XYZ file of C-alpha atoms in Angstrom:
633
model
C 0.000 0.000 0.000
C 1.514 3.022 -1.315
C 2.324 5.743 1.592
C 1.843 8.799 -0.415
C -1.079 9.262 -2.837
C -1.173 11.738 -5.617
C -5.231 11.292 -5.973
C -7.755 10.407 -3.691
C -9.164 6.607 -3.910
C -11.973 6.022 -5.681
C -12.982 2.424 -4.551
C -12.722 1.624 -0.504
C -8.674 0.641 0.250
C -8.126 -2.356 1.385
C -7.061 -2.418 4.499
C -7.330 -5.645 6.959
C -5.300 -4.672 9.657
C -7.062 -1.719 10.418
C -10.443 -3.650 10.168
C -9.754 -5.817 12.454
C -9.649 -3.031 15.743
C -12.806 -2.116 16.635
C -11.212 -0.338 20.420
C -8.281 0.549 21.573
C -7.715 -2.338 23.768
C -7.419 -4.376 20.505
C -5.100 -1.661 19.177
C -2.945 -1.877 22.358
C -2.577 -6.123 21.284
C -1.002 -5.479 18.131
C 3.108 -5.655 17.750
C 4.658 -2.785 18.065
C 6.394 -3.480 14.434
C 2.827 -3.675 12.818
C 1.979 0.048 13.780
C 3.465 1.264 11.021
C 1.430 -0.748 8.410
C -1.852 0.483 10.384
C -0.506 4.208 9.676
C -0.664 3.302 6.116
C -3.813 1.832 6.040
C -5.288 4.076 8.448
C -4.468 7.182 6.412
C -5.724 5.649 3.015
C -8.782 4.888 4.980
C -9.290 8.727 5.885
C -8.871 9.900 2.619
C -11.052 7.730 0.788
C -13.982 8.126 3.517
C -13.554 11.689 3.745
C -13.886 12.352 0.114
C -17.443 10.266 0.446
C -18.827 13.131 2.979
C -17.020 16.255 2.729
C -15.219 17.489 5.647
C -11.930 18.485 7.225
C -8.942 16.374 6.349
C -5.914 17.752 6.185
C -5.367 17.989 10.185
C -6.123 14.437 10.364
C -3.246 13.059 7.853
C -1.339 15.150 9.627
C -1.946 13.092 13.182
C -2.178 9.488 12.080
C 0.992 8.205 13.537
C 0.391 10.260 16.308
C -3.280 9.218 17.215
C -1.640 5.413 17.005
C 0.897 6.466 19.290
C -1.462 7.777 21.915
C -4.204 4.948 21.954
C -1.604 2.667 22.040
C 0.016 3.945 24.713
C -2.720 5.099 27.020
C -5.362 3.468 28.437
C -8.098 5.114 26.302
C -10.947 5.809 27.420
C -10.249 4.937 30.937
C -7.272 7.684 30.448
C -8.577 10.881 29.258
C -7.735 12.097 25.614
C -8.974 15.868 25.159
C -9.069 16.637 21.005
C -8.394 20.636 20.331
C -10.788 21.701 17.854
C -11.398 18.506 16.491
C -10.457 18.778 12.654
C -7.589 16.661 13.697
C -9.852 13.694 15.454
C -10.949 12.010 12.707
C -8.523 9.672 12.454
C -9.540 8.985 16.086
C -13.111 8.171 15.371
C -11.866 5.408 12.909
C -9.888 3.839 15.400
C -12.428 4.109 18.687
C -15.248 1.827 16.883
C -17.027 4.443 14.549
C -14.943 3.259 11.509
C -18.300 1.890 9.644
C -20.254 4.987 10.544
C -17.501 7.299 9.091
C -20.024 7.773 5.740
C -22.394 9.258 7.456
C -19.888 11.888 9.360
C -21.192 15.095 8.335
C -24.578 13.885 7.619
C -27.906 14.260 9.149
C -28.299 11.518 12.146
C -24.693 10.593 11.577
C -21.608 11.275 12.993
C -20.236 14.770 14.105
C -18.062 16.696 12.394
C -16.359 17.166 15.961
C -15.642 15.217 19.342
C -19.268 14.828 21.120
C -19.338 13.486 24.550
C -22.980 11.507 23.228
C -21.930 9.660 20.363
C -18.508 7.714 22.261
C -16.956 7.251 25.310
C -13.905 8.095 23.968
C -14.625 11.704 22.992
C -14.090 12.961 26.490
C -14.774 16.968 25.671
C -17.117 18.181 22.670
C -15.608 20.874 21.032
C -15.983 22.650 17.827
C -13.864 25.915 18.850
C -10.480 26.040 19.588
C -7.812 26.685 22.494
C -10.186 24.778 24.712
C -8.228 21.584 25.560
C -5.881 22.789 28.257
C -8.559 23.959 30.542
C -10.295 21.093 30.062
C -7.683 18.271 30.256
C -6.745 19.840 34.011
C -10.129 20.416 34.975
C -10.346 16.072 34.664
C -6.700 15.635 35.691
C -7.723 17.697 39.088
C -11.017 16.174 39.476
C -9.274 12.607 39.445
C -6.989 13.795 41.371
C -9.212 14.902 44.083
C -11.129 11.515 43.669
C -7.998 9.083 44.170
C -8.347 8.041 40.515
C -4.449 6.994 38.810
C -5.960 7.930 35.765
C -3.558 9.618 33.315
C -4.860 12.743 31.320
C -3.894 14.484 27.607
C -4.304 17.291 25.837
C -4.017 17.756 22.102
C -3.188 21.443 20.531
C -2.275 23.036 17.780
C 0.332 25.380 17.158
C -2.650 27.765 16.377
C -4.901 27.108 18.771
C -2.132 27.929 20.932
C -1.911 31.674 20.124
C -5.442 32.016 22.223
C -4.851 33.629 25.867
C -6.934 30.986 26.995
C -4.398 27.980 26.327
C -1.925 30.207 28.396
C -4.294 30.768 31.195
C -4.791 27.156 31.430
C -1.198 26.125 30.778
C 0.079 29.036 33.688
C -2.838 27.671 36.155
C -1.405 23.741 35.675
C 1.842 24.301 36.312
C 0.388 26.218 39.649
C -1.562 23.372 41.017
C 1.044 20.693 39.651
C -1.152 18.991 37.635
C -0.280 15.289 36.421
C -1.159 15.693 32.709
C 0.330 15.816 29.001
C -0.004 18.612 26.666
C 0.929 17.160 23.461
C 1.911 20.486 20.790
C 1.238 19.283 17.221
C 3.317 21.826 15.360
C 1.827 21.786 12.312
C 2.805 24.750 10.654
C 5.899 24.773 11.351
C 5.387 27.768 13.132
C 7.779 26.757 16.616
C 10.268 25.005 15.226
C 11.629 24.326 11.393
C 14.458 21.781 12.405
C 13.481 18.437 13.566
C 15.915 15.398 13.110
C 18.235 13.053 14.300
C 19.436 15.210 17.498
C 15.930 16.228 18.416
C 14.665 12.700 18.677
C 17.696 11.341 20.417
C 17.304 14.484 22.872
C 13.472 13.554 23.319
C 14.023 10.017 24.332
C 16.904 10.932 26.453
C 14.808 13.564 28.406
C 12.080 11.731 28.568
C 13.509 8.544 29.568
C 13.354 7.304 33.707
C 16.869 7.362 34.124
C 16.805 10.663 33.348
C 13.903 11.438 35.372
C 15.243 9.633 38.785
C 19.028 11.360 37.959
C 17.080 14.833 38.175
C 14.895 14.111 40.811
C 18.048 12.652 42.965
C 20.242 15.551 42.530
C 16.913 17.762 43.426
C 17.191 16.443 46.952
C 20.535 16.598 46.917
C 21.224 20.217 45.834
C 17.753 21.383 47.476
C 19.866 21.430 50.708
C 21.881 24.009 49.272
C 19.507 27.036 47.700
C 21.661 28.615 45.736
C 23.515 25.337 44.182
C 20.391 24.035 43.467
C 18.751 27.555 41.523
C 22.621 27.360 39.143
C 21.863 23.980 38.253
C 18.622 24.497 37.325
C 18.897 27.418 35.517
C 22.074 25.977 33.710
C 19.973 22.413 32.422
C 17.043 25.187 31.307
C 19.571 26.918 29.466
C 21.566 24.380 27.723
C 18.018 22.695 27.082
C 16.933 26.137 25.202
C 19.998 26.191 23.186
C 18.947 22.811 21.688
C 15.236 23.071 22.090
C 12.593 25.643 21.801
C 11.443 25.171 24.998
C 12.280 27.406 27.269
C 9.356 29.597 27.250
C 7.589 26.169 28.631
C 10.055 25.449 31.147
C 9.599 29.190 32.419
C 6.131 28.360 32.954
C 6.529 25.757 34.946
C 6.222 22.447 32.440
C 9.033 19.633 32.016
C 9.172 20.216 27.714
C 10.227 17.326 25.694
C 10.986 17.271 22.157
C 10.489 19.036 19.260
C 10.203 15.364 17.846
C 8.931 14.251 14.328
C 5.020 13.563 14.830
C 5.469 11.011 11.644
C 8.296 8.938 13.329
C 6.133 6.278 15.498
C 8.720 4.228 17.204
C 10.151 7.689 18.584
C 6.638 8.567 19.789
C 5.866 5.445 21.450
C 9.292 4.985 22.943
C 8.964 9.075 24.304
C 5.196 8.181 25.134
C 5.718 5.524 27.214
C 8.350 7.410 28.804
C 6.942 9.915 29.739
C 3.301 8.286 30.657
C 4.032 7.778 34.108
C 5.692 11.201 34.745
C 4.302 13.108 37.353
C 3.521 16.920 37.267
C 2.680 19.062 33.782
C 4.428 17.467 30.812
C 4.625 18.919 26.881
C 5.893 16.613 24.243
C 6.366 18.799 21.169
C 5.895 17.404 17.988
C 6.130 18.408 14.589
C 3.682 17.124 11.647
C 2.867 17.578 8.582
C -0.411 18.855 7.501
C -2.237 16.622 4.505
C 0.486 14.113 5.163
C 0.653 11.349 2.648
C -1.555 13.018 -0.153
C 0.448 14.889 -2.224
C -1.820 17.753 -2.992
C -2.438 18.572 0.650
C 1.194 18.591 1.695
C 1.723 21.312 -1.534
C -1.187 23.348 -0.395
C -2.178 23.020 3.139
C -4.584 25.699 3.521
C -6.425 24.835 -0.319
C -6.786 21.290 1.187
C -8.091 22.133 4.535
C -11.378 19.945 3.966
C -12.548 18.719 0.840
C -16.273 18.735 -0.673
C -17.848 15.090 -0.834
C -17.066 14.134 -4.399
C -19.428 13.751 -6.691
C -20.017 14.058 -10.438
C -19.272 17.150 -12.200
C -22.663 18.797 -13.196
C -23.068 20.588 -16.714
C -21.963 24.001 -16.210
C -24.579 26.130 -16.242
C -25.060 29.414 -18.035
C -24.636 32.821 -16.746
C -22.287 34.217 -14.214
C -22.519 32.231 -11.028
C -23.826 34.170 -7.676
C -21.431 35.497 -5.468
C -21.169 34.391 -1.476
C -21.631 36.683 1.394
C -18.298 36.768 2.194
C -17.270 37.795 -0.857
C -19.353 40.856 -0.955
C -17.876 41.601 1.752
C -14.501 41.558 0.675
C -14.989 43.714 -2.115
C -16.735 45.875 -0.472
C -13.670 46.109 2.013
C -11.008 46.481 -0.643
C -13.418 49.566 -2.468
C -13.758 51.315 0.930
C -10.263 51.322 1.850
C -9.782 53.060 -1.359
C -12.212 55.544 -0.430
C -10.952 55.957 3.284
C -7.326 55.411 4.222
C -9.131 55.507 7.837
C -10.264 52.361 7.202
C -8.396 49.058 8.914
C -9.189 44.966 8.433
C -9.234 42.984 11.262
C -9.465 39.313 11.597
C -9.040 36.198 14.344
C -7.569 33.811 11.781
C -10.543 34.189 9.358
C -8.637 35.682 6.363
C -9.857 32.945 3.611
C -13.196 32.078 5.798
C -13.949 35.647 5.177
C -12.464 36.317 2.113
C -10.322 38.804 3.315
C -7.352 37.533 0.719
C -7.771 40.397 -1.688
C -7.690 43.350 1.317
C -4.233 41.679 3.052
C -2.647 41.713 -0.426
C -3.488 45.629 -1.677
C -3.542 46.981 1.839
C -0.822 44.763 4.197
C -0.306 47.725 6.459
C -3.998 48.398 7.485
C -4.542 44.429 7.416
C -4.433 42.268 11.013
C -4.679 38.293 11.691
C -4.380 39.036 15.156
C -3.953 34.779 14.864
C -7.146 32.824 17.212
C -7.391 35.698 20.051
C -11.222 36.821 18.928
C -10.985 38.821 22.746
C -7.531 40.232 21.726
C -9.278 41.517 17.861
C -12.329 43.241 19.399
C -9.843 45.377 22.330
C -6.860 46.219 19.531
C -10.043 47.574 17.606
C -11.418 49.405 20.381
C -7.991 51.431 20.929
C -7.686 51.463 17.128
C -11.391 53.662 16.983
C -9.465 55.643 20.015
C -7.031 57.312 17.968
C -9.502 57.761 15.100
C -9.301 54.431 13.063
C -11.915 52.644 11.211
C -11.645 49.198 12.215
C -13.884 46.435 10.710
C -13.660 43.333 12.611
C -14.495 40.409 10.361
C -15.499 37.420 12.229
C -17.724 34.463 12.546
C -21.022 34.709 14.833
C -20.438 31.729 16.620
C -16.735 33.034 16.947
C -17.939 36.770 17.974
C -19.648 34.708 21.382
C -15.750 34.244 22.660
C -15.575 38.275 22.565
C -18.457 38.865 24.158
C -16.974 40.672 27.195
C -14.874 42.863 24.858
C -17.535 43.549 22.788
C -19.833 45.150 25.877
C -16.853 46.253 28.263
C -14.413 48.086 25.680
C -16.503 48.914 22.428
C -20.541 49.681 23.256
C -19.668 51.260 26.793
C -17.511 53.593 25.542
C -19.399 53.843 22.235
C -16.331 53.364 20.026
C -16.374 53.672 16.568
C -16.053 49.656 15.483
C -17.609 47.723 12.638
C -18.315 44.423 13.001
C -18.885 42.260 9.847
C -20.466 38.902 11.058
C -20.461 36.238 9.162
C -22.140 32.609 9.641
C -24.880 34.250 10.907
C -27.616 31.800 11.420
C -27.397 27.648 10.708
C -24.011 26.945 8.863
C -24.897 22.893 7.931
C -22.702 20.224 8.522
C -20.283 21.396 11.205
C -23.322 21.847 13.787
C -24.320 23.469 16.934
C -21.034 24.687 18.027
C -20.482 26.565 14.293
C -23.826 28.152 14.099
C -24.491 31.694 14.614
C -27.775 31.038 16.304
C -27.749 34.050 19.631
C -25.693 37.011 17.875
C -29.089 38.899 17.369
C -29.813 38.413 21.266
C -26.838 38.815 22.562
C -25.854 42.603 20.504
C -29.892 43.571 20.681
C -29.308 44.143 24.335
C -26.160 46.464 24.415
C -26.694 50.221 24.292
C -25.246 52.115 21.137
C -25.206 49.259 19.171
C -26.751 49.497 15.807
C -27.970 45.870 14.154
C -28.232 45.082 10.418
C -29.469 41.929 9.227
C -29.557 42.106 5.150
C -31.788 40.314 2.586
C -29.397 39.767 -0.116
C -26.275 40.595 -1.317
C -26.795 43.986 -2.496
C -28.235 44.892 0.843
C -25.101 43.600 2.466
C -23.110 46.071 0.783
C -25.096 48.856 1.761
C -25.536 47.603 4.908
C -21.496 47.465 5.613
C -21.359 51.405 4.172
C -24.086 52.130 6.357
C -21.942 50.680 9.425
C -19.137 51.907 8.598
C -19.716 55.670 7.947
C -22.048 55.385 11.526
C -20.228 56.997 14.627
C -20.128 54.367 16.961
C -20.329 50.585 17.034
C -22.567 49.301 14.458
C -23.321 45.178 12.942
C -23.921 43.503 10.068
C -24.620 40.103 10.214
C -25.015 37.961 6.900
C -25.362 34.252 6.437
C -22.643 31.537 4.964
C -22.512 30.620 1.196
C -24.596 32.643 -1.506
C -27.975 35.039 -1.661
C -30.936 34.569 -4.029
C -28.572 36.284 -6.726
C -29.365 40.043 -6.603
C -26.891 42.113 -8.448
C -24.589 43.973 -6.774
C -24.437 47.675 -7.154
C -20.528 48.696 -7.569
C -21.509 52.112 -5.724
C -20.774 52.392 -2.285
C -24.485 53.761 -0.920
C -25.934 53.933 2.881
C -29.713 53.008 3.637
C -31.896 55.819 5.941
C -30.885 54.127 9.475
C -33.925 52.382 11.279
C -35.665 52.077 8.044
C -37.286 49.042 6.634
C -39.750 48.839 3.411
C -42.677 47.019 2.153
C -41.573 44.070 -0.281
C -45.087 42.922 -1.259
C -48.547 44.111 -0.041
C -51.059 41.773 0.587
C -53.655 41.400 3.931
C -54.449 39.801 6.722
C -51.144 38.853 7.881
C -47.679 41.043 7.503
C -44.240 38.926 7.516
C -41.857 41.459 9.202
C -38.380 39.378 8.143
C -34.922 40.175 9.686
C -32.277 39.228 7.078
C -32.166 36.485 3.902
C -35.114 35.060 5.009
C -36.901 36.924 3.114
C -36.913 35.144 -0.209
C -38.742 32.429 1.467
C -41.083 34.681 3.361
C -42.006 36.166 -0.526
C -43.184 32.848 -1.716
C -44.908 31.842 1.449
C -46.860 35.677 1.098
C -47.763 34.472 -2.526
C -49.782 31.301 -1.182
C -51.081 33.229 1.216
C -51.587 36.700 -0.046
C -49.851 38.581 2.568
C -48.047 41.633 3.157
C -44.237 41.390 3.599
C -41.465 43.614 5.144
C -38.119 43.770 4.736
C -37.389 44.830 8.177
C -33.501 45.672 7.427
C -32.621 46.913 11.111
C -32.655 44.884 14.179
C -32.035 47.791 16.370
C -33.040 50.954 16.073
C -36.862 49.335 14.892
C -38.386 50.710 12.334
C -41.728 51.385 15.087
C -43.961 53.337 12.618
C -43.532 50.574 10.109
C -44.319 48.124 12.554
C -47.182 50.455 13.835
C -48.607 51.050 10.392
C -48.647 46.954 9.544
C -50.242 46.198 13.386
C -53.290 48.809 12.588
C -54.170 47.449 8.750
C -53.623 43.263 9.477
C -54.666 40.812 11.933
C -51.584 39.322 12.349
C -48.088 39.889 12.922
C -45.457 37.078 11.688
C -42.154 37.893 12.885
C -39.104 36.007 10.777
C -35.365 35.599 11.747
C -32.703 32.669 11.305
C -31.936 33.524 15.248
C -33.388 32.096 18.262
C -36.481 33.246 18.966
C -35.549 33.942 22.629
C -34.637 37.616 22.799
C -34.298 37.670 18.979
C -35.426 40.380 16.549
C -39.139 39.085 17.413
C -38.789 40.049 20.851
C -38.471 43.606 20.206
C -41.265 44.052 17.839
C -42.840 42.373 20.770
C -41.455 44.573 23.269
C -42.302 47.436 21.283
C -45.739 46.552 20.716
C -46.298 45.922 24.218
C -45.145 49.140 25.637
C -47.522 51.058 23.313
C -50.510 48.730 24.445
C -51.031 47.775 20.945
C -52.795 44.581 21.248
C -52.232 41.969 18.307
C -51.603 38.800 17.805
C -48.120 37.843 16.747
C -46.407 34.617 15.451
C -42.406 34.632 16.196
C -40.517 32.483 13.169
C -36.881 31.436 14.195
C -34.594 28.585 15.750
C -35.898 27.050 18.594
C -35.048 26.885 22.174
C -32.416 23.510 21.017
C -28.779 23.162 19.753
C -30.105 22.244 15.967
C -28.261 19.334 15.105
C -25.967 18.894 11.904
C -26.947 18.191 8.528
C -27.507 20.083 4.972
C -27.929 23.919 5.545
C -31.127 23.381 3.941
C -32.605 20.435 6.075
C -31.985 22.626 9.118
C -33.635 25.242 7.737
C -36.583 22.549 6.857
C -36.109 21.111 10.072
C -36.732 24.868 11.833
C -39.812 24.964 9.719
C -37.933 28.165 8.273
C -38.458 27.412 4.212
C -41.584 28.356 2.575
C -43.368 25.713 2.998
C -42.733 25.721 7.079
C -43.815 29.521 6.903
C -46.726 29.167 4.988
C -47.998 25.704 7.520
C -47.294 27.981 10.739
C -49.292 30.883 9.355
C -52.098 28.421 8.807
C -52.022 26.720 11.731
C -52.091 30.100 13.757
C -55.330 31.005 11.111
C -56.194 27.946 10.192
C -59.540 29.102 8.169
C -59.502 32.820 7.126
C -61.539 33.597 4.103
C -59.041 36.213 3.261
C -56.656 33.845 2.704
C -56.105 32.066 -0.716
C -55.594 27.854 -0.382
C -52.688 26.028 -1.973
């Protein structure tokens, strides 16, 4: 079986070893010598399954010798194995007994796209966001601690994930409470460390070894009888350690560092595994892998080959220029206004190709920021940015904007800064699930003072929507949806809408659909079957009140539409509104419900909310179900 493909597999590999482990305790049986073959057959596995569904890929090539290494080594799941992220776990749902349901990862009632404490013992922590495996890994390593338990405990992070604050905060608070636990790095970028070979490995095994261990721990007692000897010859191992290995900043904290060791090379990492399982206090093995390891196109373009669309047939091209996605709007829009305003600055979390932000860091690299996975850190630098008279725009994902939430209250709308915030992946984003979906950013920004809410219905609204934001004084949001509108053209002219203004779409009677962002093509068809008035609401907050107060006096009923939850949503406030004027009408709120919606096809969730036409048009009817005024399908 070759070890590096140059095309994904069309036909399932064959691969017996592999089939033959259906838990790790069968893994653990296997000779040590026959790990390598399971590496090959494991990663042909991935790459042939993961073309079948879609989904993220290159992370996991990148970890196959290393997700061996650890279930091999560990007592998994009785010891605890905590997944960063979780791009890089597939590999570890093939190997803990899901390895038949790995066509239906992605799908509707199939397998997450992430670690989910509900679908396997094994994935200890559900996660979806990033930086999050530190604190959690000690939060178990204390609590067995506390309960007796000799259970051994490991964390899994990426060099990336490790720019957040929060992997620091955990990593400082560890090495405080002398936690027994592993922080395994996965340098995958390169990004630590660009040397690994021979000396490295040797070093690792060395360091890591017992003899090593009980030499230390001797001359400890030994020189801890004399202060000042001891301090020299601790400072003097850090120091000749740093000269070889970039691990000083580690040691500082408080953490015994091992390695940088090749992530690729799986008798080193068993050998330094096993060595270092038993090790008490906070441990980091460094190692460096390879992202899209083994497929040749992913180890050329790492980023391009992220995750991969389920493949499929090539359909007949069709005629006519394709539509354009939301985040692409908005990256034009960026690059036209930083022409107009040199005011103007980009700022992103690690988004830039997510939101399409490629074009802006090219023409403009000295107003451009990747301020790297530190969503906190991007909302504050833009705060003191709008402090000195900057323009900031802070691109970033609603489910991402939740981490900044504190930042985005504290430093921004109480001091009424001059920030834009672009969201994207506002409402249900498909297959990655609850913990991608912007399903609370209308609730959570309704309720902050000064803050000024946009919710388009298509791409030319978004546009004028971002001008609108921008050229406001003071913070100000637009919030648009993943992948592409119903296809309006975009106007190349950089115009504002009247603030707190929305406008009549259709006019029917009866009922009035006020809808809050792209809703709104569906809310036009339901209208049709139902011959009802529709609004195109446009702002969130401020309300447009007399349009609300014109549609409450000439229909019977109000139908409020959002991809948002309904809880404190943009149906709340019309409610709110409506209720402190005494106006007394009946009104229907439309959005996500009061549950964590549950993977699948973008548009199956949105069938699933009973947010397509045809779920508008059955609610409306079920709330009238007989109204002669009313047209029947």
């Amino acid at each position: 079986m070759p070890s590096t493909f140059h095309e994904i597999p069309l036909e399932r590999p064959s691969t017996p070893l592999l089939d033959s482990i259906d838990n790790t305790a069968v893994l653990r049986g296997i000779d040590e010598d026959f790990l390598p073959m399971l590496a090959d057959e494991l990663r042909a596995f991935l790459l042939w399954s993961v073309s079948q569904t879609g989904g993220h890929f290159g992370a996991g090539l990148g970890v196959i010798e290393l997700t061996i290494a650890l279930h091999y080594i560990y007592q998994t799941p009785d010891d605890r194995l905590v997944w960063d992220v979780g791009h890089q776990a597939y590999p570890h749902k093939i190997l803990t007994g899901r390895r038949e349901m790995m066509h239906t990862l992605r799908q509707k009632d199939g397998l997450a796209a992430f670690p989910r404490r509900i679908e396997s013992p094994y994935d200890t922590f559900g996660v979806g966001h990033s930086s999050t495996s530190i604190s959690a890994a000690l939060g178990m390593a204390i609590a067995s601690r506390l309960q007796g338990l000799e259970r051994r405990t490991v964390a899994v992070i990426g060099d990336g994930a490790l720019t957040a604050g929060m992997a620091f905060e955990a990593l400082n608070h560890a090495s405080d409470v002398e936690a027994d636990m592993l922080v395994v790095l996965n340098d995958n970028d390169m990004s630590i460390s660009r040397n690994v070979g021979g000396l490295s490995n040797y070093l690792a095994k060395i360091l890591s070894s017992r003899t090593y261990s009980h030499m230390r721990e001797g001359s400890k007692k030994v020189l801890s009888k004399i202060p000042q000897a001891w301090e020299l010859a601790r400072r003097t191992e850090e120091h000749a350690k740093g000269m070889l290995v970039p691990g000083t900043l580690f040691e500082e904290l408080g953490w015994n560092y091992i390695g940088p060791i090749n992530g690729h090379d799986l008798p080193t990492l068993v050998t330094t595994l096993r060595n270092m399982r038993d090790r008490k206090g906070p441990q980091i093995l460094h190692v460096v892998t390879q992202k899209g390891k083994g497929f040749s196109p992913a180890e050329a373009d790492p980023i391009g080959y992220h995750a991969i669309s389920k493949l499929e047939p090539k359909p007949v091209a069709a005629s006519g220029q394709s539509k354009p996605k939301f985040s692409s709007v908005f990256g034009q829009w960026l690059c036209d206004m930083a022409e107009k305003d040199k005011r103007l600055i980009g700022i992103t979390p690690a988004m830039k190709e997510g939101s399409d932000l490629i074009a802006f860091s090219e023409k403009y690299p000295d107003r451009y920021f990747d301020v790297a996975i530190a969503e906190q850190h991007a909302v504050t630098l833009a705060a003191g940015m709008a402090c000195e008279g900057a323009k900031p725009v802070v691109a970033i994902y609603s489910t991402f904007l939740q981490r900044a939430y504190d930042q985005v209250v504290h430093d921004v709308a109480v001091q009424n800064l001059d920030v834009l915030f672009a969201i994207d992946r506002a409402g249900l984003v498909g297959e990655d699930g609850p913990t991608h979906a912007g399903s609370f950013d209308l609730s959570f920004l309704r309720c902050l003072p000064n803050m000024i809410i946009m919710a388009p219905a298509d791409e030319n609204e978004t546009r004028q929507m971002l001008t609108t934001g921008f050229l406001h004084t003071g913070p100000a949001a637009v919030r648009y949806p993943r992948g592409t509108g119903p296809g309006v053209p975009v106007e190349a002219s950089l115009s504002s809408l009247p603030i707190g203004k929305g406008q009549i779409t259709r006019e029917g009677k009866t009922v009035a659909i006020l809808c809050f962002g792209t809703l709104h093509s569906s809310a036009l068809v339901a209208a049709e079957a139902l011959d009802a008035t529709v609004a195109n609401m446009r702002f969130v907050k401020p309300l447009d009140t007399e349009l609300i107060n014109s549609l409450a006096e000439g229909h019977d009923l109000l139908v409020t539409l959002e991809e948002n939850t309904v809880m404190g949503g943009a149906g709340s406030a019309v409610n709110e509104w409506l209720m402190a004027q005494g106006i007394a009408k009946p009104v229907l709120n439309l959005g996500l419900p009061d549950v964590y919606v549950e993977h699948a096809k973008p548009s199956e969730m949105i069938h699933e909310c009973g947010l397509d036409a045809a779920g508008i048009e059955k609610s409306i009817r079920q709330r009238l179900p007989i109204q002669p005024a009313i047209k029947q399908a």
